mmCIF file of C-alpha atoms in Angstrom:
data_model
loop_
_atom_site.group_PDB
_atom_site.id
_atom_site.type_symbol
_atom_site.label_atom_id
_atom_site.label_comp_id
_atom_site.label_asym_id
_atom_site.label_seq_id
_atom_site.Cartn_x
_atom_site.Cartn_y
_atom_site.Cartn_z
ATOM 1 C CA UNK Y 72 -0.240 0.273 0.158
ATOM 2 C CA UNK Y 73 1.972 3.245 -1.696
ATOM 3 C CA UNK Y 74 0.844 6.092 0.939
ATOM 4 C CA UNK Y 75 1.825 9.452 1.718
ATOM 5 C CA UNK Y 76 1.208 12.010 4.803
ATOM 6 C CA UNK Y 77 2.018 15.050 4.505
ATOM 7 C CA UNK Y 78 2.286 17.627 6.906
ATOM 8 C CA UNK Y 79 3.656 20.832 8.506
ATOM 9 C CA UNK Y 80 1.211 23.440 7.096
ATOM 10 C CA UNK Y 81 0.073 26.083 9.674
ATOM 11 C CA UNK Y 82 -1.059 30.178 9.232
ATOM 12 C CA UNK Y 83 2.400 32.337 9.795
ATOM 13 C CA UNK Y 84 3.438 35.620 8.626
ATOM 14 C CA UNK Y 85 4.673 37.580 6.319
ATOM 15 C CA UNK Y 86 8.781 37.002 6.273
ATOM 16 C CA UNK Y 87 7.581 33.958 8.310
ATOM 17 C CA UNK Y 88 9.192 30.062 7.397
ATOM 18 C CA UNK Y 89 6.903 26.619 8.067
ATOM 19 C CA UNK Y 90 9.559 23.232 7.242
ATOM 20 C CA UNK Y 91 6.970 20.743 5.527
ATOM 21 C CA UNK Y 92 7.270 17.090 5.634
ATOM 22 C CA UNK Y 93 5.921 14.109 3.685
ATOM 23 C CA UNK Y 94 6.377 10.181 4.996
ATOM 24 C CA UNK Y 95 5.991 7.823 2.775
ATOM 25 C CA UNK Y 96 5.199 4.147 3.023
ATOM 26 C CA UNK Y 97 5.296 1.275 0.682
ATOM 27 C CA UNK Y 98 7.686 2.850 -2.144
ATOM 28 C CA UNK Y 99 12.094 3.033 -1.902
ATOM 29 C CA UNK Y 100 12.936 6.831 -2.328
ATOM 30 C CA UNK Y 101 15.567 5.833 -4.502
ATOM 31 C CA UNK Y 102 14.032 4.207 -7.415
ATOM 32 C CA UNK Y 103 10.786 7.561 -6.741
ATOM 33 C CA UNK Y 104 10.977 11.563 -8.225
ATOM 34 C CA UNK Y 105 8.827 13.290 -4.917
ATOM 35 C CA UNK Y 106 7.062 16.621 -6.574
ATOM 36 C CA UNK Y 107 5.697 19.369 -4.429
ATOM 37 C CA UNK Y 108 2.407 20.876 -5.754
ATOM 38 C CA UNK Y 109 0.473 23.690 -3.829
ATOM 39 C CA UNK Y 110 -2.997 24.851 -4.634
ATOM 40 C CA UNK Y 111 -5.234 27.268 -4.318
ATOM 41 C CA UNK Y 112 -8.816 27.672 -3.956
ATOM 42 C CA UNK Y 113 -9.845 29.280 -8.060
ATOM 43 C CA UNK Y 114 -6.871 28.520 -9.562
ATOM 44 C CA UNK Y 115 -4.659 25.029 -10.664
ATOM 45 C CA UNK Y 116 -2.481 23.582 -9.482
ATOM 46 C CA UNK Y 117 1.393 24.011 -9.609
ATOM 47 C CA UNK Y 118 4.718 22.810 -9.527
ATOM 48 C CA UNK Y 119 6.792 23.987 -7.012
ATOM 49 C CA UNK Y 120 10.227 21.529 -6.533
ATOM 50 C CA UNK Y 121 11.222 18.280 -6.931
ATOM 51 C CA UNK Y 122 13.574 16.130 -6.318
ATOM 52 C CA UNK Y 123 15.019 13.445 -8.048
ATOM 53 C CA UNK Y 124 15.720 9.585 -6.941
ATOM 54 C CA UNK Y 125 19.430 10.330 -6.708
ATOM 55 C CA UNK Y 126 18.385 12.945 -4.273
ATOM 56 C CA UNK Y 127 21.261 14.798 -6.630
ATOM 57 C CA UNK Y 128 19.231 16.892 -8.764
ATOM 58 C CA UNK Y 129 16.888 19.055 -7.510
ATOM 59 C CA UNK Y 130 13.820 21.445 -9.669
ATOM 60 C CA UNK Y 131 12.467 25.158 -8.597
ATOM 61 C CA UNK Y 132 9.904 26.649 -9.758
ATOM 62 C CA UNK Y 133 10.540 30.984 -10.231
ATOM 63 C CA UNK Y 134 8.532 32.532 -7.916
ATOM 64 C CA UNK Y 135 9.565 30.401 -4.129
ATOM 65 C CA UNK Y 136 13.656 29.608 -6.387
ATOM 66 C CA UNK Y 137 16.127 31.060 -3.114
ATOM 67 C CA UNK Y 138 13.516 30.523 -0.793
ATOM 68 C CA UNK Y 139 13.209 26.699 -0.570
ATOM 69 C CA UNK Y 140 14.483 23.980 -0.289
ATOM 70 C CA UNK Y 141 13.821 21.057 -0.318
ATOM 71 C CA UNK Y 142 15.456 17.701 0.620
ATOM 72 C CA UNK Y 143 15.291 13.738 1.787
ATOM 73 C CA UNK Y 144 16.053 11.713 4.317
ATOM 74 C CA UNK Y 145 16.379 8.083 2.829
ATOM 75 C CA UNK Y 146 16.645 6.305 6.012
ATOM 76 C CA UNK Y 147 13.466 7.496 6.760
ATOM 77 C CA UNK Y 148 11.742 7.887 3.617
ATOM 78 C CA UNK Y 149 10.908 10.810 4.300
ATOM 79 C CA UNK Y 150 11.333 14.459 2.058
ATOM 80 C CA UNK Y 151 11.158 17.932 3.496
ATOM 81 C CA UNK Y 152 10.781 21.777 1.518
ATOM 82 C CA UNK Y 153 12.228 24.010 3.691
ATOM 83 C CA UNK Y 154 9.863 27.761 3.489
ATOM 84 C CA UNK Y 155 11.688 30.697 3.567
ATOM 85 C CA UNK Y 156 10.624 34.586 3.386
ATOM 86 C CA UNK Y 157 6.980 32.869 2.664
ATOM 87 C CA UNK Y 158 4.601 35.481 0.827
ATOM 88 C CA UNK Y 159 0.916 35.713 0.943
ATOM 89 C CA UNK Y 160 1.061 34.115 -2.587
ATOM 90 C CA UNK Y 161 2.463 31.219 -0.679
ATOM 91 C CA UNK Y 162 -1.140 30.005 0.828
ATOM 92 C CA UNK Y 163 -2.386 27.470 -0.594
ATOM 93 C CA UNK Y 164 -2.481 23.578 0.233
ATOM 94 C CA UNK Y 165 0.552 21.921 -0.767
ATOM 95 C CA UNK Y 166 0.615 17.952 -1.570
ATOM 96 C CA UNK Y 167 3.491 16.033 -1.823
ATOM 97 C CA UNK Y 168 4.043 12.941 -5.275
ATOM 98 C CA UNK Y 169 6.215 10.123 -5.580
ATOM 99 C CA UNK Y 170 6.625 9.018 -9.619
ATOM 100 C CA UNK Y 171 9.122 7.142 -11.055
ATOM 101 C CA UNK Y 172 12.713 8.189 -11.016
ATOM 102 C CA UNK Y 173 12.670 11.471 -13.003
ATOM 103 C CA UNK Y 174 11.307 15.278 -11.370
ATOM 104 C CA UNK Y 175 7.959 16.529 -14.010
ATOM 105 C CA UNK Y 176 6.837 20.126 -13.536
ATOM 106 C CA UNK Y 177 3.270 18.116 -14.930
ATOM 107 C CA UNK Y 178 0.541 17.343 -12.039
ATOM 108 C CA UNK Y 179 -0.806 14.690 -14.529
ATOM 109 C CA UNK Y 180 3.196 12.550 -14.064
ATOM 110 C CA UNK Y 181 2.090 11.738 -10.686
ATOM 111 C CA UNK Y 182 -0.320 8.165 -9.975
ATOM 112 C CA UNK Y 183 0.728 8.863 -5.900
ATOM 113 C CA UNK Y 184 -0.232 11.884 -4.095
ATOM 114 C CA UNK Y 185 -0.606 12.736 0.075
ATOM 115 C CA UNK Y 186 -4.005 14.163 1.393
ATOM 116 C CA UNK Y 187 -2.898 18.168 1.588
ATOM 117 C CA UNK Y 188 -1.148 20.206 4.020
ATOM 118 C CA UNK Y 189 -3.095 23.361 4.070
ATOM 119 C CA UNK Y 190 -0.390 26.641 4.616
ATOM 120 C CA UNK Y 191 -1.174 29.594 5.151
ATOM 121 C CA UNK Y 192 0.493 32.892 4.770
ATOM 122 C CA UNK Y 193 -1.584 35.926 6.618
ATOM 123 C CA UNK Y 194 -0.519 38.957 9.251
#
């Protein structure tokens, strides 16, 4: 049973930080790319970041470059998204998702999804 469970969302002020976690089971990160996506109400789901099966290649949306960092812990089968200098436009439900080996910015390429965690950036 393949599962992905996000945690770490919450309410923060602009300029604040959050660390999101994605705990996986039923698969091996050695053979997996994990992507983070986000979706705000009424908007399309968009790719935020991705880390490939080696852990050595990462991708970021232009809107989060320099502010967000993706990382993983193979022993824990977990992936993290460190979010700094948060802006109101970062407000969304954040999802982690799994596909084989290589990163993609397209949500349709990912077969397995977590339930999402809410991030709200507001003063």
